[in-house]
Amino acid sequence: MSNTQNNKPLIEVKNLKKYFDINTGMFRTRALKAVDDVSFDIMKGETLGLVGESGCGKTTVGRTLLHLYKPTSGEIIYDGKPIKTKADVNVCRKKATLVFQDPYSSLNPRMTVSDIIAEPLDIHKMYNTKEERRERVLELMARVGLNSEHASRYAHEFSGGQRQRIGIARSLAINPDFIVCDEPVSALDVSIQAQVINMFGELQEQLGLTYLFIAHDLLVVRHISNRIAVMYLGKMVELTDADTIYNRPLHPYSKALMSAVPMPDPNIARANQRIPLTGDIPSPLNAPSGCPFRTRCAHACERCSEETPAFREIEKGHFVACHRVEELN
Amino acid sequence: MALLEINDLHTSFFTDAGEVKAVNGISFNLERGKVLGIVGESGSGKSVTAYSIMQILASTGKIVGGSIKLDGEELVNSGEKTMRKIRGNKVSIIFQDPMTSLNPTHTIGHQIMESILLHTDRNKKEAYARAVEMLRLVNINEPEKRMKQYPHELSGGMRQRVVIAMALACEPDILIADEPTTALDVTIQAQILDLMTSLQKELGMAIIMITHDLGVVAQMCDEVIVMYAGSICEQGTADEIFYNPRHEYTKGLMRSIPTANTFGQRLQPITGTPIDLLNMPAGCPFAPRCDAAMKVCIKCKAERMQINDDHAAACWMNVKSGVESGEIEFAPADGEEKSENE
Ligand SMILES: Nc1ncnc2c1ncn2[C@@H]1O[C@H](COP(=O)(O)OP(=O)(O)OP(=O)(O)O)[C@@H](O)[C@H]1O
Ligand SMILES: Nc1ncnc2c1ncn2[C@@H]1O[C@H](COP(=O)(O)OP(=O)(O)OP(=O)(O)O)[C@@H](O)[C@H]1O
Ligand code: SF4
Ligand SMILES: [Mg+2]
Ligand SMILES: [Mg+2]
């Protein structure tokens, strides 16, 4: 939505892997490759959208970037500085934060709005006096359009949209540079969704925030993002600016995904030539050899099952992981 | 005579806090073989409308007025025995969560066969063959093998397809789908919607599609009903609703969603808070949130007004614009005078 302030990356991710150990029976564990070798940058002041089917690893990417999960391997560079030690992580925690999907379950019903918003301030000891704390809370509430009278009320007394505002105010408490928004509007009714989406845009303009924006609704992601990354089964398959991914996707999976979006316009919807995808997404415990998409790809050839396609820059700023991308497009 | 005729339906829940008028006088017809979409804000009464047709309301809920006629036969107060013959047989329903309809302790095959045996006079062997045929119809591969599997062994999209197979096994005249794809990924949603469309054409059944996704409506529906606070505020063909909305709530709804034209712009949300059914305003239920509200809107609820053959809306703005354009003229008073416009 807003323009990127400059072309310097705030976050650089290099060959990031996050595997989970899964018990698969007696004394046996196997690695579930939730995120398997992804590399990308997020520019200062930009919104990077992250899309892909359920279980493809979006949340895991977001949480690993915030060091809520320890990476299995790979490098995360924050504002030019590699995050390696515990001290690095702690510095990062004061700059980067998360907005959750579900405003209903992520707020403690027994805490007042004021205490919920002030919790990060308490944790990071970001005030000297009670008065300072109170002022900061009221300032944050005003930022997200909450009435100051609401400060002493409980979260369960609020509507979904208002609860999401409370959650966002809390995330803003530490003055972050970077926010991972994990399905922040999915639980909201469309009319409320629009209010919250606008607020994300306004906050970004006012505070120069950088977002990783994860959502199922591709039109919402398209609306809010500068660039969009598409994931499939733990891998990134395409990354480019938002317009291009919509108008000219290059990876066979992105093409199918974009063509599956139901457009809220009868003429466009009726004329849409859908690229059908058969079958279900494979389990990350049994990921196919070679290209992760090959079991559902209409263009798969022998090489696709033998060799994992590299995530290559096909044209300037347009990354695709497909062996056949040139001949197919 | 339409396949389904609903007339002035009222359904309420009797709670400690008072009577919740969840469905407050709605009327519509559903023709054979048509796809009707119902959209509207969360809590506007979409599901309660569906549950009223099926008479599967919670124990505190009751149809308190109006009529529901299926093929001319009155269903309201027809008794549980009649309804049991209707459900799953003439009218089937599928829900957002397929596990609402599936029993985790029985195999897929057992459950589909049970429904067939209950509603038809097929014997066991015929029911088995029919169940396999249905699984094949919903694109489940190796159906004989799947018959022996339990719901937890299938993915979410496959479970929803099984539920559709079960719902369609007895060839109902009407399939009610209450947010059938909300929990699914877009590519799986596309598979399910395509499947529903092709089955609908093949079997000639009618579908009532309840959803909050206007994209799904644009793709699937012939007709659309827009609900607000238990009432129908607008009804018409999909083209009329999308390209010529005539109720301020529908207009607001269309403006608030991201489309190809809103990219990079600010969305225009509907302001205010959703309605509280226990404290309904006297006039138009949308008036407290409506930017265009006039004095009359606050005082008096607008009746359904026919915009054209394919379109009706209950919004005073149509009177205002009709007067302004000269389409509505007030004859010199010779009886009661009327001056509702500003
Ligand atoms: N803490 C965990 N332990 C074990 N496995 C996990 C854990 N978190 C995620 N996974 C697995 O890693 C994979 C990726 O999950 P993730 O939650 O990142 O997906 P997602 O893309 O966010 O999906 P959704 O759209 O459903 O939120 C899944 O197979 C999931 O089951
Ligand atoms: N068992 C119940 N007891 C009391 N009120 C109820 C009950 N079920 C539904 N309602 C109320 O009836 C109204 C209509 O609910 P309904 O479930 O039909 O909404 P909906 O339009 O389907 O919403 P959604 O989009 O969230 O599914 C709501 O205000 C709801 O709170
Ligand atoms: S690498 Fe092969 S299987 Fe993978 S997307 Fe490209 S063509 Fe399809
Ligand atoms: Mg997730
Ligand atoms: Mg509902």
XYZ file of N, CA, C and O in Angstrom, chain A residues 280, chain B residues 98 102 108 135 138-141 146 149 151 153-164 184 188 191-192:
112
model
N -4.755 -33.687 -3.665
C -4.529 -32.867 -2.492
C -3.048 -32.586 -2.339
O -2.206 -33.268 -2.907
N -17.176 -30.244 7.856
C -17.757 -31.529 7.436
C -17.965 -32.494 8.604
O -18.834 -33.365 8.536
N -20.382 -35.891 9.807
C -19.757 -37.214 9.797
C -19.573 -37.738 11.215
O -19.291 -36.986 12.144
N -16.639 -44.277 6.223
C -17.313 -43.466 5.213
C -18.436 -44.266 4.550
O -19.567 -43.794 4.417
N -19.335 -41.674 -4.508
C -17.952 -41.265 -4.227
C -17.210 -40.990 -5.531
O -16.415 -40.063 -5.629
N -18.135 -37.583 -6.903
C -17.490 -36.423 -6.278
C -15.966 -36.498 -6.409
O -15.228 -35.872 -5.647
N -15.497 -37.278 -7.383
C -14.075 -37.338 -7.723
C -13.190 -37.890 -6.616
O -12.085 -37.414 -6.403
N -13.696 -38.858 -5.878
C -12.830 -39.514 -4.897
C -12.258 -40.756 -5.569
O -13.016 -41.613 -6.035
N -10.942 -40.827 -5.640
C -10.336 -41.960 -6.344
C -10.377 -43.222 -5.481
O -10.475 -43.150 -4.257
N -11.904 -46.330 -0.218
C -12.297 -45.225 0.673
C -13.489 -45.595 1.541
O -13.627 -45.110 2.652
N -12.577 -46.507 4.902
C -11.786 -45.589 5.719
C -12.652 -44.764 6.666
O -13.853 -44.603 6.459
N -13.328 -41.006 8.763
C -13.185 -39.591 8.392
C -11.794 -39.016 8.683
O -11.269 -38.246 7.883
N -9.011 -40.178 8.389
C -7.976 -40.583 7.436
C -8.017 -39.755 6.145
O -7.228 -39.978 5.246
N -8.981 -38.849 6.056
C -9.119 -38.049 4.837
C -8.755 -36.590 5.097
O -8.830 -36.118 6.225
N -8.373 -35.893 4.042
C -8.091 -34.463 4.167
C -9.408 -33.693 4.274
O -10.483 -34.227 3.993
N -9.297 -32.404 4.647
C -10.490 -31.576 4.814
C -11.320 -31.482 3.537
O -12.550 -31.590 3.573
N -10.649 -31.307 2.415
C -11.362 -31.191 1.146
C -12.060 -32.498 0.776
O -13.181 -32.501 0.270
N -11.395 -33.615 1.067
C -11.997 -34.921 0.771
C -13.202 -35.171 1.658
O -14.221 -35.694 1.206
N -13.100 -34.792 2.935
C -14.239 -34.965 3.847
C -15.441 -34.187 3.344
O -16.557 -34.699 3.365
N -15.187 -32.944 2.895
C -16.318 -32.150 2.419
C -16.926 -32.803 1.173
O -18.134 -32.789 0.985
N -16.089 -33.428 0.342
C -16.630 -34.111 -0.833
C -17.463 -35.329 -0.422
O -18.485 -35.631 -1.032
N -17.001 -36.030 0.631
C -17.774 -37.170 1.133
C -19.140 -36.699 1.632
O -20.175 -37.324 1.369
N -19.129 -35.563 2.350
C -20.386 -35.029 2.864
C -21.327 -34.680 1.701
O -22.531 -34.931 1.759
N -20.756 -34.128 0.648
C -21.584 -33.811 -0.525
C -22.137 -35.105 -1.125
O -23.326 -35.190 -1.467
N -11.790 -24.157 3.583
C -10.901 -24.843 2.643
C -9.992 -23.862 1.906
O -10.300 -22.692 1.757
N -8.797 -25.968 -3.372
C -9.748 -27.022 -2.996
C -11.169 -26.465 -3.081
O -12.090 -27.136 -3.541
N -12.292 -26.691 -6.562
C -12.719 -28.061 -6.901
C -14.143 -28.335 -6.419
O -14.968 -28.876 -7.149
N -14.415 -27.962 -5.165
C -15.731 -28.240 -4.579
C -16.825 -27.437 -5.293
O -17.902 -27.969 -5.598
